[in-house]
mmCIF file of C-alpha atoms and ligand atoms in Angstrom:
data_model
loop_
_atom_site.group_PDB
_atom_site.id
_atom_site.type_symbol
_atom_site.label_atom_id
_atom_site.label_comp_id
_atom_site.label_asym_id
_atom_site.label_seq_id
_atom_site.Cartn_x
_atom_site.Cartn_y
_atom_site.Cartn_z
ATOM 1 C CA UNK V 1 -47.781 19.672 -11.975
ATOM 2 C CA UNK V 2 -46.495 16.247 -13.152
ATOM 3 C CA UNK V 3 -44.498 17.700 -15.710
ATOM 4 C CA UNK V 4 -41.047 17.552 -14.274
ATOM 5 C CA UNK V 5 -38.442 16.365 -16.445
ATOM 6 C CA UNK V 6 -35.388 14.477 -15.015
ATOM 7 C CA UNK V 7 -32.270 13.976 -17.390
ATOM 8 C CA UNK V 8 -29.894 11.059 -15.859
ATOM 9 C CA UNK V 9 -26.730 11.854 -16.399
ATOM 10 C CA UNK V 10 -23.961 9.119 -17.967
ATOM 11 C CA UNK V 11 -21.978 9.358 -15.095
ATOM 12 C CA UNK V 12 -24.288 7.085 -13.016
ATOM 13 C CA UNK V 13 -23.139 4.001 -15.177
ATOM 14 C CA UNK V 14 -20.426 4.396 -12.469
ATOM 15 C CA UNK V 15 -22.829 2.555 -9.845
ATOM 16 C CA UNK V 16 -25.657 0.957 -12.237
ATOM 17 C CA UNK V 17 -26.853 1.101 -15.745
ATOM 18 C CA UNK V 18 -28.904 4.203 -16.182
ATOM 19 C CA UNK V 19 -31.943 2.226 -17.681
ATOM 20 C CA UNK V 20 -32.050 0.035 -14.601
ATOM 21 C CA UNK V 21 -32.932 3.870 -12.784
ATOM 22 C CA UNK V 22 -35.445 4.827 -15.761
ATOM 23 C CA UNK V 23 -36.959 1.577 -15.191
ATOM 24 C CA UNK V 24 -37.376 1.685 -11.657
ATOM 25 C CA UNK V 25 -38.716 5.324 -12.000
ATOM 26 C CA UNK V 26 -41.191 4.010 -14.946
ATOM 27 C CA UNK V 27 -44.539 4.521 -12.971
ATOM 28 C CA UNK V 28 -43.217 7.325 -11.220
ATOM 29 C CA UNK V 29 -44.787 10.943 -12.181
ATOM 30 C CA UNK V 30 -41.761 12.021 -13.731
ATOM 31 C CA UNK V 31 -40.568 12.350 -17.186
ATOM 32 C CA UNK V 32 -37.317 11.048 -16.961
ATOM 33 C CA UNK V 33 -34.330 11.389 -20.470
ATOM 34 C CA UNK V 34 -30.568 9.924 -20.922
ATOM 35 C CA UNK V 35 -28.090 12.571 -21.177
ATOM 36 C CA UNK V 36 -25.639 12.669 -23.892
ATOM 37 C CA UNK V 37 -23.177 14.565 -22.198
ATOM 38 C CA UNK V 38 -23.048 17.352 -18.954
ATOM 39 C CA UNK V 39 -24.276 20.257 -21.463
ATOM 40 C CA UNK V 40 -26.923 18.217 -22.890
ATOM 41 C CA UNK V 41 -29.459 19.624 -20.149
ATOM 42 C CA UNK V 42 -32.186 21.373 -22.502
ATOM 43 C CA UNK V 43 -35.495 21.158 -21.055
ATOM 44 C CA UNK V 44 -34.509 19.642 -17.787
ATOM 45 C CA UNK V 45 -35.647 20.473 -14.609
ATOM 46 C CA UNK V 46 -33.744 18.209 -12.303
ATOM 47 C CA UNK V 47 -30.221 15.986 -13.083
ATOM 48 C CA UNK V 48 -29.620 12.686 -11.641
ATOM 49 C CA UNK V 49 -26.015 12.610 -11.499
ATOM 50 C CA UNK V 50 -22.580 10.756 -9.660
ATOM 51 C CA UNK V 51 -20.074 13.686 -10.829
ATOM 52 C CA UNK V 52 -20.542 17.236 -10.933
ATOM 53 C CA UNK V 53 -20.216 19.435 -14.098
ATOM 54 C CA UNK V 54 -20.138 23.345 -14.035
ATOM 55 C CA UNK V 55 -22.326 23.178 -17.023
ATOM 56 C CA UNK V 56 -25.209 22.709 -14.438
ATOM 57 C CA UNK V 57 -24.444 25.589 -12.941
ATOM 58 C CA UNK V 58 -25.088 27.458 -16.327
ATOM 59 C CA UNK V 59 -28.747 25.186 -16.992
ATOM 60 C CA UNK V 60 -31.846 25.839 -16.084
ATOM 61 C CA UNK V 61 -32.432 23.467 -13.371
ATOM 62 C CA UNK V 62 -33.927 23.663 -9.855
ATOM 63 C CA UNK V 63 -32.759 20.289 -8.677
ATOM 64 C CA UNK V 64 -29.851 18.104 -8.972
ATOM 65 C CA UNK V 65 -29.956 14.462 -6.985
ATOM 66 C CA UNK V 66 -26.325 13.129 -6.226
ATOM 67 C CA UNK V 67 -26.568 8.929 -6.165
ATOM 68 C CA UNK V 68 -23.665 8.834 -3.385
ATOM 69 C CA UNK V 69 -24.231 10.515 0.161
ATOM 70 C CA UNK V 70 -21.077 11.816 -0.044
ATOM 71 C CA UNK V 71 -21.282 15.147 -2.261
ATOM 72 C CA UNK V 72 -17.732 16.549 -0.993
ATOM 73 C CA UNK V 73 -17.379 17.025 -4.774
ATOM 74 C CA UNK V 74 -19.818 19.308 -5.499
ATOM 75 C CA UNK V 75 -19.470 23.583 -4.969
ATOM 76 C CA UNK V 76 -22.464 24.185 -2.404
ATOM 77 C CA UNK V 77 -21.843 27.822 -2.203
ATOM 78 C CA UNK V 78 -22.139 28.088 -6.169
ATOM 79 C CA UNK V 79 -24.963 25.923 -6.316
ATOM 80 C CA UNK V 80 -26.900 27.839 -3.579
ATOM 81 C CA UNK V 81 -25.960 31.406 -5.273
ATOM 82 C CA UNK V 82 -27.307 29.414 -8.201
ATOM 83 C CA UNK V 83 -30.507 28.695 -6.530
ATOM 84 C CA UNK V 84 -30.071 25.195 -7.429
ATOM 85 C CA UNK V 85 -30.984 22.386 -4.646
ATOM 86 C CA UNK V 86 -29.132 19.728 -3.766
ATOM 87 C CA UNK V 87 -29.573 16.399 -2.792
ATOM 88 C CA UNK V 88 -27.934 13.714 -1.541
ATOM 89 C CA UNK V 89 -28.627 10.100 -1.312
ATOM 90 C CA UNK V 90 -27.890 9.235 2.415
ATOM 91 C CA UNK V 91 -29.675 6.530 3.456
ATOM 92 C CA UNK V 92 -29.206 4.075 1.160
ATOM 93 C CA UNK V 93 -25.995 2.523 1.883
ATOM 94 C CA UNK V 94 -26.918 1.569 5.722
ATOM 95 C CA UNK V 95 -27.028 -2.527 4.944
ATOM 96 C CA UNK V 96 -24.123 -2.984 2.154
ATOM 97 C CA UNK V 97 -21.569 -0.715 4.051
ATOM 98 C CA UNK V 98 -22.704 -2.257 7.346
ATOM 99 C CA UNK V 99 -22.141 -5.802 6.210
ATOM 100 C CA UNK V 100 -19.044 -4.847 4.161
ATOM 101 C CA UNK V 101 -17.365 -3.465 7.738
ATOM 102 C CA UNK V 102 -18.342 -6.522 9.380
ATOM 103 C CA UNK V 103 -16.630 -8.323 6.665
ATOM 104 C CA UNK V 104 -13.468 -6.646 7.755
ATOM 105 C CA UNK V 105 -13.657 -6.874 10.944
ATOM 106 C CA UNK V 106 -13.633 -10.959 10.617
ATOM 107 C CA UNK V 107 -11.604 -10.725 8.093
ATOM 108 C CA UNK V 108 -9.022 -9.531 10.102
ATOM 109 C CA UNK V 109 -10.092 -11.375 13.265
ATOM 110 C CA UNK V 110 -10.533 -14.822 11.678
ATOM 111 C CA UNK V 111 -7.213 -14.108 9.438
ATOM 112 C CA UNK V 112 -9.457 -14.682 5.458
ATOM 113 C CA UNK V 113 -7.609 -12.299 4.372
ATOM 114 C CA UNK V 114 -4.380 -14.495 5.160
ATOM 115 C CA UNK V 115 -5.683 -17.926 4.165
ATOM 116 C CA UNK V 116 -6.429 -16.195 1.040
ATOM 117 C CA UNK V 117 -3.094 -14.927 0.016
ATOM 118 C CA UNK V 118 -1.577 -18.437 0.665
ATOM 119 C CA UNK V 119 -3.565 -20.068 -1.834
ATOM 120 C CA UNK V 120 -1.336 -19.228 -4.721
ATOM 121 C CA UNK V 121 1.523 -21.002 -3.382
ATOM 122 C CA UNK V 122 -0.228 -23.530 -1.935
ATOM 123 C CA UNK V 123 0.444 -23.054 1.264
ATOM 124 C CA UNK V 124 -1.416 -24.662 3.681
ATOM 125 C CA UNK V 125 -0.310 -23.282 7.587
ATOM 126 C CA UNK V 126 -2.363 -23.161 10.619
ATOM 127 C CA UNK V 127 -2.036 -19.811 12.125
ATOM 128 C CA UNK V 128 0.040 -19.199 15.584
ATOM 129 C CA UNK V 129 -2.171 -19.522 18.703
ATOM 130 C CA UNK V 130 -2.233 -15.943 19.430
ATOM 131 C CA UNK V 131 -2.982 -14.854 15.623
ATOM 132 C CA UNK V 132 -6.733 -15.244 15.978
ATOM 133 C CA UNK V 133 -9.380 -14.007 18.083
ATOM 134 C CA UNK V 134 -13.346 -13.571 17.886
ATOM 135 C CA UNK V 135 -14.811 -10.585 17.533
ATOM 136 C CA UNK V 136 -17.673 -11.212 21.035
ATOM 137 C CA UNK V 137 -15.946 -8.835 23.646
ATOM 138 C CA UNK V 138 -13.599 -6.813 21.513
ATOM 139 C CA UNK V 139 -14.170 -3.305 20.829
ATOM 140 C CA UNK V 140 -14.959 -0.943 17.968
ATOM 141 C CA UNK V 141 -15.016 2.744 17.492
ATOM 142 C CA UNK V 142 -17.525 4.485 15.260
ATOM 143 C CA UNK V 143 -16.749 7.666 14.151
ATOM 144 C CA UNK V 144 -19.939 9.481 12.724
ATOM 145 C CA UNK V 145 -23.450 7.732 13.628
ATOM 146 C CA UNK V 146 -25.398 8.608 11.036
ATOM 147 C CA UNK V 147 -27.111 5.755 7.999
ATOM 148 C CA UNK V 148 -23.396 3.764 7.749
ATOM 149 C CA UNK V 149 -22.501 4.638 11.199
ATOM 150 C CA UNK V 150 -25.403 2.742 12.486
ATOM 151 C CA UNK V 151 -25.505 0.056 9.820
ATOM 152 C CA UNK V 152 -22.157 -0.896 11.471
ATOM 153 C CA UNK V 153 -23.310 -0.091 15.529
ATOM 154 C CA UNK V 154 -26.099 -2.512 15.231
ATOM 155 C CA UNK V 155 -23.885 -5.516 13.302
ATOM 156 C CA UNK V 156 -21.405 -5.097 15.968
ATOM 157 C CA UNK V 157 -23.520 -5.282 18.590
ATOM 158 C CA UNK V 158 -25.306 -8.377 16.934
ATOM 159 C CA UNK V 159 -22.052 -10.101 17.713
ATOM 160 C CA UNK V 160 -21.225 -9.284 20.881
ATOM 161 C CA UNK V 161 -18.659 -6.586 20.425
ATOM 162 C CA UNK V 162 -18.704 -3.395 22.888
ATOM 163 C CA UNK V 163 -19.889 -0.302 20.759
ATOM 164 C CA UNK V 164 -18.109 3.282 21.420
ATOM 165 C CA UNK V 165 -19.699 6.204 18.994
ATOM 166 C CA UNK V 166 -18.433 9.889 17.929
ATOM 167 C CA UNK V 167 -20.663 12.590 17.065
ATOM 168 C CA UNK V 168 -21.301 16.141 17.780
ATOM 169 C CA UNK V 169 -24.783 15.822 18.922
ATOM 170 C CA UNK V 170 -24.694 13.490 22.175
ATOM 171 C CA UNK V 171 -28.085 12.014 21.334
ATOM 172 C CA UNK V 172 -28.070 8.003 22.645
ATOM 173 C CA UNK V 173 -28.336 5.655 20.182
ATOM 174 C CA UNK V 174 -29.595 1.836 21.072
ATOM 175 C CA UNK V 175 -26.466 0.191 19.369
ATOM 176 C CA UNK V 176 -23.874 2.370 21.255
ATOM 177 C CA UNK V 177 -22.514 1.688 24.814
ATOM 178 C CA UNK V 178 -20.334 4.670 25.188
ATOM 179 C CA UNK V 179 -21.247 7.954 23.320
ATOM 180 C CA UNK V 180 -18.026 10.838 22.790
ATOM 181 C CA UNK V 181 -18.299 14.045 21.216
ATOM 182 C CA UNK V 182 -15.433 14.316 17.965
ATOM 183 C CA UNK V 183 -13.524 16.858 21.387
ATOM 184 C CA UNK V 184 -12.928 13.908 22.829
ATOM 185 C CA UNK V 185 -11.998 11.564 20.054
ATOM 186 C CA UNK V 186 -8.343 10.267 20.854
ATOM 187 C CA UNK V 187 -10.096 9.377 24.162
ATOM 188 C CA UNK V 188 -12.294 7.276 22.137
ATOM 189 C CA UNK V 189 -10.264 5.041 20.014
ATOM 190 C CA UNK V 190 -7.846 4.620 22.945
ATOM 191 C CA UNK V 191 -9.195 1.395 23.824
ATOM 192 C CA UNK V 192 -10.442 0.088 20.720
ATOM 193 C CA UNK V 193 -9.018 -3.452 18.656
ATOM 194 C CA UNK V 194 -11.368 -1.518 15.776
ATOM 195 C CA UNK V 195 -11.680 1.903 14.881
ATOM 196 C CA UNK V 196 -14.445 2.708 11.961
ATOM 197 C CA UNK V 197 -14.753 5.972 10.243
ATOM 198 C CA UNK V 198 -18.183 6.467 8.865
ATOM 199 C CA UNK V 199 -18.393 10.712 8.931
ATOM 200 C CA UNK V 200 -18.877 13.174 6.320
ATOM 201 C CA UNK V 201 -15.801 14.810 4.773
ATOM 202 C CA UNK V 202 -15.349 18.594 5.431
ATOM 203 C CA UNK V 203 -13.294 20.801 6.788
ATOM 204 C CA UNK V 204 -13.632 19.807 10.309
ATOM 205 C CA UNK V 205 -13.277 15.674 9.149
ATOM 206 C CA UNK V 206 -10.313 16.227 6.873
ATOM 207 C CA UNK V 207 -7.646 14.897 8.712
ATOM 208 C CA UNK V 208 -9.198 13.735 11.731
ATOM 209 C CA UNK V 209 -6.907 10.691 12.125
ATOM 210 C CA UNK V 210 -3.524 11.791 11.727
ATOM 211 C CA UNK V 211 -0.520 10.805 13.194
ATOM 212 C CA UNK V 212 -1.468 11.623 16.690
ATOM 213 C CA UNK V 213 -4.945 9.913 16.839
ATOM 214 C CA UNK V 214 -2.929 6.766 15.147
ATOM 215 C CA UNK V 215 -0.377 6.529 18.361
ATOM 216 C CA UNK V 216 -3.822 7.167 20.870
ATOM 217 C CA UNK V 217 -4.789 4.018 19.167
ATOM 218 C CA UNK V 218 -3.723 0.115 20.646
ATOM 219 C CA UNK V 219 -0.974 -1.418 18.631
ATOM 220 C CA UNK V 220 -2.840 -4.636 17.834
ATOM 221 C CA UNK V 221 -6.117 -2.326 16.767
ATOM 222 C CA UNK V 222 -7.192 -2.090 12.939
ATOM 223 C CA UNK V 223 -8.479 1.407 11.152
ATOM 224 C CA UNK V 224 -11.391 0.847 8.828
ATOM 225 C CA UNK V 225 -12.224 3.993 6.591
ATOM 226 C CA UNK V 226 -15.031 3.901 4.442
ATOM 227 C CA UNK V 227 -16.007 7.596 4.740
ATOM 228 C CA UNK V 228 -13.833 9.681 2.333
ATOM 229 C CA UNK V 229 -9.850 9.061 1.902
ATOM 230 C CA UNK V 230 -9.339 12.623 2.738
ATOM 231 C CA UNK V 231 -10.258 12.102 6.164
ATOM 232 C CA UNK V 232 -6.953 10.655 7.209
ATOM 233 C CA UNK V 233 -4.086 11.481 6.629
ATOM 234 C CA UNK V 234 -2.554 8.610 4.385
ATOM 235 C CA UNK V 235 0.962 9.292 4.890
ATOM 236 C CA UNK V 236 0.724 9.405 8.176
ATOM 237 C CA UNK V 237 -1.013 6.173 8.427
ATOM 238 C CA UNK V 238 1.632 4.370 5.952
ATOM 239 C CA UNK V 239 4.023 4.976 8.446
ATOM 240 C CA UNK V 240 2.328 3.822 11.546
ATOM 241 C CA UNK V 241 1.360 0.756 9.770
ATOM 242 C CA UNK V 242 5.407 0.439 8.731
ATOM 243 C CA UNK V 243 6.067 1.072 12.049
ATOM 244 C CA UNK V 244 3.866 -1.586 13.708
ATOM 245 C CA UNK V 245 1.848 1.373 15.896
ATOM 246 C CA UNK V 246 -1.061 -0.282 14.588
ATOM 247 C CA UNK V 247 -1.743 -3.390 13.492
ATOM 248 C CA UNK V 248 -3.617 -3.028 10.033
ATOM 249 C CA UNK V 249 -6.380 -1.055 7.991
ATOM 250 C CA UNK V 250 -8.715 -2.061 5.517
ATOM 251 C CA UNK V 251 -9.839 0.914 3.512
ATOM 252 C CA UNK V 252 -12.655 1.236 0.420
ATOM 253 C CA UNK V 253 -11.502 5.319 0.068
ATOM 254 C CA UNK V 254 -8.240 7.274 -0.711
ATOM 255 C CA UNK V 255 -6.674 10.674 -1.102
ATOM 256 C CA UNK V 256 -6.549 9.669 -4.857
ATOM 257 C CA UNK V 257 -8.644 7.307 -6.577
ATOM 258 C CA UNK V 258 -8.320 4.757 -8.189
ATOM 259 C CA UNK V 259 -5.344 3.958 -5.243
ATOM 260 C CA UNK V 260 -2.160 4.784 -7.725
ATOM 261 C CA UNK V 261 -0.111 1.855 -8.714
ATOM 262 C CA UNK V 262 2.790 2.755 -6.479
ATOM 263 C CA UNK V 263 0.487 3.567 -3.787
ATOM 264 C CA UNK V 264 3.062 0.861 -0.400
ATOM 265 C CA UNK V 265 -0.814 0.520 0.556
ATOM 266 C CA UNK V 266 -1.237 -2.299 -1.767
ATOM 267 C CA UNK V 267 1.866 -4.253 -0.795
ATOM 268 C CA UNK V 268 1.264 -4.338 2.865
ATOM 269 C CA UNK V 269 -0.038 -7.423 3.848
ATOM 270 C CA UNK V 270 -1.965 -6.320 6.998
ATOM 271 C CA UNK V 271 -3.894 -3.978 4.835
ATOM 272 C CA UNK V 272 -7.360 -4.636 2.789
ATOM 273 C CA UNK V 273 -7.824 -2.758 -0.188
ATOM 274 C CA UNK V 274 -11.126 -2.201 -2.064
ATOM 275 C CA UNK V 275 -12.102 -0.305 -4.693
ATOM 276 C CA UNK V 276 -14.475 2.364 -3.460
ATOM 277 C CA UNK V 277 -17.131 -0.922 -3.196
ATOM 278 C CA UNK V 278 -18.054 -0.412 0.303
ATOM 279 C CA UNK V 279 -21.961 0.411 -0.457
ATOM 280 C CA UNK V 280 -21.896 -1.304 -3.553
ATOM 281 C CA UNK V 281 -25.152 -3.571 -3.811
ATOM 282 C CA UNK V 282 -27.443 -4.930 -6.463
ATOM 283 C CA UNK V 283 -30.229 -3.140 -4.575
ATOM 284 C CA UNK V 284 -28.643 0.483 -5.380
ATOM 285 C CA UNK V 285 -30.634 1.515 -8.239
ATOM 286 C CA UNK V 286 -34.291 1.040 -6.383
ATOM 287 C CA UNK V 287 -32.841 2.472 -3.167
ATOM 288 C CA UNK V 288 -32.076 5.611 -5.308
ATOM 289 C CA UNK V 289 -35.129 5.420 -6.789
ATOM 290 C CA UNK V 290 -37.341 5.237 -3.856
ATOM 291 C CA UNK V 291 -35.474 8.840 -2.734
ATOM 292 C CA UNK V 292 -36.047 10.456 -5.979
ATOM 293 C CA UNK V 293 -39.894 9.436 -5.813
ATOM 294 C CA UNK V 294 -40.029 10.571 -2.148
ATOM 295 C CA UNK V 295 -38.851 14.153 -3.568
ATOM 296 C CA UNK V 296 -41.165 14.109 -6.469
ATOM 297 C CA UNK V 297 -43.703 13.477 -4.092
ATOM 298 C CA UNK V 298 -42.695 16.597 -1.891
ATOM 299 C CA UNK V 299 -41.999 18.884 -4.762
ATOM 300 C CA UNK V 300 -45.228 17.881 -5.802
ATOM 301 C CA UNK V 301 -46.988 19.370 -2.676
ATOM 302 C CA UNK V 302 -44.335 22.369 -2.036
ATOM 303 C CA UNK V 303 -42.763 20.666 1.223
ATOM 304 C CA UNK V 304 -38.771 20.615 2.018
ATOM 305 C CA UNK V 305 -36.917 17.885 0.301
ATOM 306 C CA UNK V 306 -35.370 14.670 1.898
ATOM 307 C CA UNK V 307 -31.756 14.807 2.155
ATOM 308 C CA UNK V 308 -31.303 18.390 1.180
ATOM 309 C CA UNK V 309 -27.910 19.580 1.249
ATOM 310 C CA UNK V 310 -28.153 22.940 -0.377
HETATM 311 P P1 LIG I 1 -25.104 10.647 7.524
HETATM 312 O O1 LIG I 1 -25.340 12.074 7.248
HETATM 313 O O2 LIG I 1 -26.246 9.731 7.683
HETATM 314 O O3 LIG I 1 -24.187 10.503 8.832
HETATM 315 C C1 LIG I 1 -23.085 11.303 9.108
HETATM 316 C C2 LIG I 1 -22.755 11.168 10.590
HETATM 317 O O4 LIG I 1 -21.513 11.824 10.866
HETATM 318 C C3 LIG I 1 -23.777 11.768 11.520
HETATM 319 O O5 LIG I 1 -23.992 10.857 12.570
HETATM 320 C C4 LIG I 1 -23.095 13.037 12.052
HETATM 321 O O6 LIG I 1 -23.628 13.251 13.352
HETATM 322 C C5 LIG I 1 -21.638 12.602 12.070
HETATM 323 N N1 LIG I 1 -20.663 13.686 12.017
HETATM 324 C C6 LIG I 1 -20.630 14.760 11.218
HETATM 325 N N2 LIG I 1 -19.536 15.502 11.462
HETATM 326 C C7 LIG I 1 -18.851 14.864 12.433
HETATM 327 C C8 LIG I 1 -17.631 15.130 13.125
HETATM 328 N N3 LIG I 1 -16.914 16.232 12.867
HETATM 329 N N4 LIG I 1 -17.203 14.231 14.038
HETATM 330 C C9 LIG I 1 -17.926 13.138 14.321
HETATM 331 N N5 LIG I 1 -19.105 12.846 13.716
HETATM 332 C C10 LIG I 1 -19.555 13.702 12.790
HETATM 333 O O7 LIG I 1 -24.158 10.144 6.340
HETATM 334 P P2 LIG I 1 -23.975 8.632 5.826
HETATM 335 O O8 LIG I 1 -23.798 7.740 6.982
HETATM 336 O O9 LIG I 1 -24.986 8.303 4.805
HETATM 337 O O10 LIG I 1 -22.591 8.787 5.033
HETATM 338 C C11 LIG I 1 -21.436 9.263 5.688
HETATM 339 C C12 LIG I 1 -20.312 9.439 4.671
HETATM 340 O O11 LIG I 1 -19.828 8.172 4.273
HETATM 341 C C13 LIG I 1 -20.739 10.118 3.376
HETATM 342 O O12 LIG I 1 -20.672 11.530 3.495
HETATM 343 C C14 LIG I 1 -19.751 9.582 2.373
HETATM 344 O O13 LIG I 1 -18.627 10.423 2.301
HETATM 345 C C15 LIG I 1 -19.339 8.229 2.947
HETATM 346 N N6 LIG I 1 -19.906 7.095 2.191
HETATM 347 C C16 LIG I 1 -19.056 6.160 1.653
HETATM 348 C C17 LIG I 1 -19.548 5.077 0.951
HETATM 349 C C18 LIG I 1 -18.624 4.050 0.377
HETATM 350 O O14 LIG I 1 -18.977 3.370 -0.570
HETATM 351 N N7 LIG I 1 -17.440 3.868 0.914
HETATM 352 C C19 LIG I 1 -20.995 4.880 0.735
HETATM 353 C C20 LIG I 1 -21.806 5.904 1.365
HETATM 354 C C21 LIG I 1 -21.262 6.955 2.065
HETATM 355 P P3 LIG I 1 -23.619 14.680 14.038
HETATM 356 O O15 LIG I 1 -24.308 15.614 13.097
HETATM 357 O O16 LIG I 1 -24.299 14.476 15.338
HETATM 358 O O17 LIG I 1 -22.177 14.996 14.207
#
């Protein structure tokens, strides 16, 4: 029964080294390889794995673990016909997205960001009176309340800011004043100085803030997307932020990635860039870890898996 084997595909270098994930799996009851390459599957039962390759669709395996929670990327239909599950690893990202959001929101609030591009020229200027504000009374937006949705309800509550939530199950949630379903979403951000987008992408997300949701919004409010670029609609928001219909956006995810050198989003200076880092944290690897053993565990004893997707 303990004789699973688990190949860890090369792909994951893209978050951690792979060894640092044999390692932490090392007393786990698991044999766990390196994989040479997406066909190098012989003998595996399970992949560990960032990308996807068709050539697991052709193995023999009966479980493949994606390290993001995003798995957009990956054919569900073909995997299920496969009879291949899937799983993802929500859950994990709750604390480094949470605190990376909150990082934007006082970037933007306390002007860093600004400060920070003077240095260069050595610039010293004390902003205009009205430039600044504190983030106690202002209010964000959270679209999709799930593990990062929540990672950023409860830091914004922690400092004072009124909480508004969108999801399609109108469940409360401790962190969130004022709960909307995704019907009644331009309602939502109408009042917001942030709007966050924390949901899934699929084909009801992709393009849920477009060019109408961006004129619902306040013209001194920020958009903050660190769900999946294909959730908004990036031409549309390059022109409302040319346009001064909003006031800025800091965003970790893009239509294409890496963000293409002649991308205007990196030469507008009331927009934050960053490289896909949102949930990026020293802590990944164990976090990971802890999910796969959880599912070892319950493949072990023939119950449902954590965080299936297919
Ligand atoms: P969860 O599954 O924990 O949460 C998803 C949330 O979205 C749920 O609250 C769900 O609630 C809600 N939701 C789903 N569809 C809609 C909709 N149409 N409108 C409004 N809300 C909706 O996922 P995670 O929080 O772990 O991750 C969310 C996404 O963030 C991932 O899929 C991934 O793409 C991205 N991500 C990005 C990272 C980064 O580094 N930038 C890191 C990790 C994740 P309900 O079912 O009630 O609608």
């Amino acid at each position: 029964e303990d004789g699973l084997v688990l190949g860890i595909h090369p792909s994951v270098s893209e978050l951690f080294p792979p060894s640092k994930l044999r390692e932490e799996l090392g007393d786990a009851p698991v044999v766990v390889e390196g994989m040479d390459g997406d066909a190098d599957t012989d003998g595996l039962d399970g992949v560990v794995t960032f990308t996807y390759s068709e050539a697991f669709l052709d193995a023999d395996l009966q479980w493949i673990h994606c390290v993001l929670a995003g798995v957009d990327a990956f054919p569900l239909d073909d995997l299920e016909r496969a009879g291949i599950r899937l799983t993802n690893s929500s859950g994990v990202h709750g604390d480094a997205v949470g605190d990376t959001v909150l990082g934007y929101l006082l970037q933007f609030a306390r002007r860093l960001h600004v400060y920070r591009d003077n240095e260069p020229e050595r610039t010293w200027r004390y902003p205009d009176w009205h430039e600044t504000f504190t983030l106690s009374g202002e209010t964000v937006c959270v679209v999709g309340l799930g593990t990062l949705g929540q990672g950023v309800t409860s830091r914004a509550q922690g400092v004072g800011m009124d909480v508004a939530g969108v999801r399609r199950t109108p469940t409360p949630i401790p962190s969130v004043d004022d709960l909307y379903t995704p019907d009644a979403l331009t309602e939502a951000v109408a009042d917001a100085r942030f709007v966050v987008l924390t949901v899934p992408l699929s084909e009801r997300t992709r393009d849920l803030v477009g060019a109408d949701e961006l004129a619902a919004m306040r013209d001194d409010a920020y958009l903050v997307n660190v769900a999946r670029g294909g959730v908004v609609d990036q031409d549309a928001l390059v022109d409302a932020l040319e346009a001064g219909e909003i006031a800025g956006a800091a965003l970790d995810v893009f239509e294409e990635e890496p963000l293409p050198d002649d991308s205007p989003l990196w030469e507008l200076e009331n927009v934050i860039v960053t490289p896909h880092a949102a949930g990026a944290t020293r802590d990944y690897a164990g976090r990971v870890a802890a999910l796969i053993r959880e599912n070892l565990t319950r493949i072990r004893d023939g119950d449902s898996l954590a965080n299936q997707v297919v």
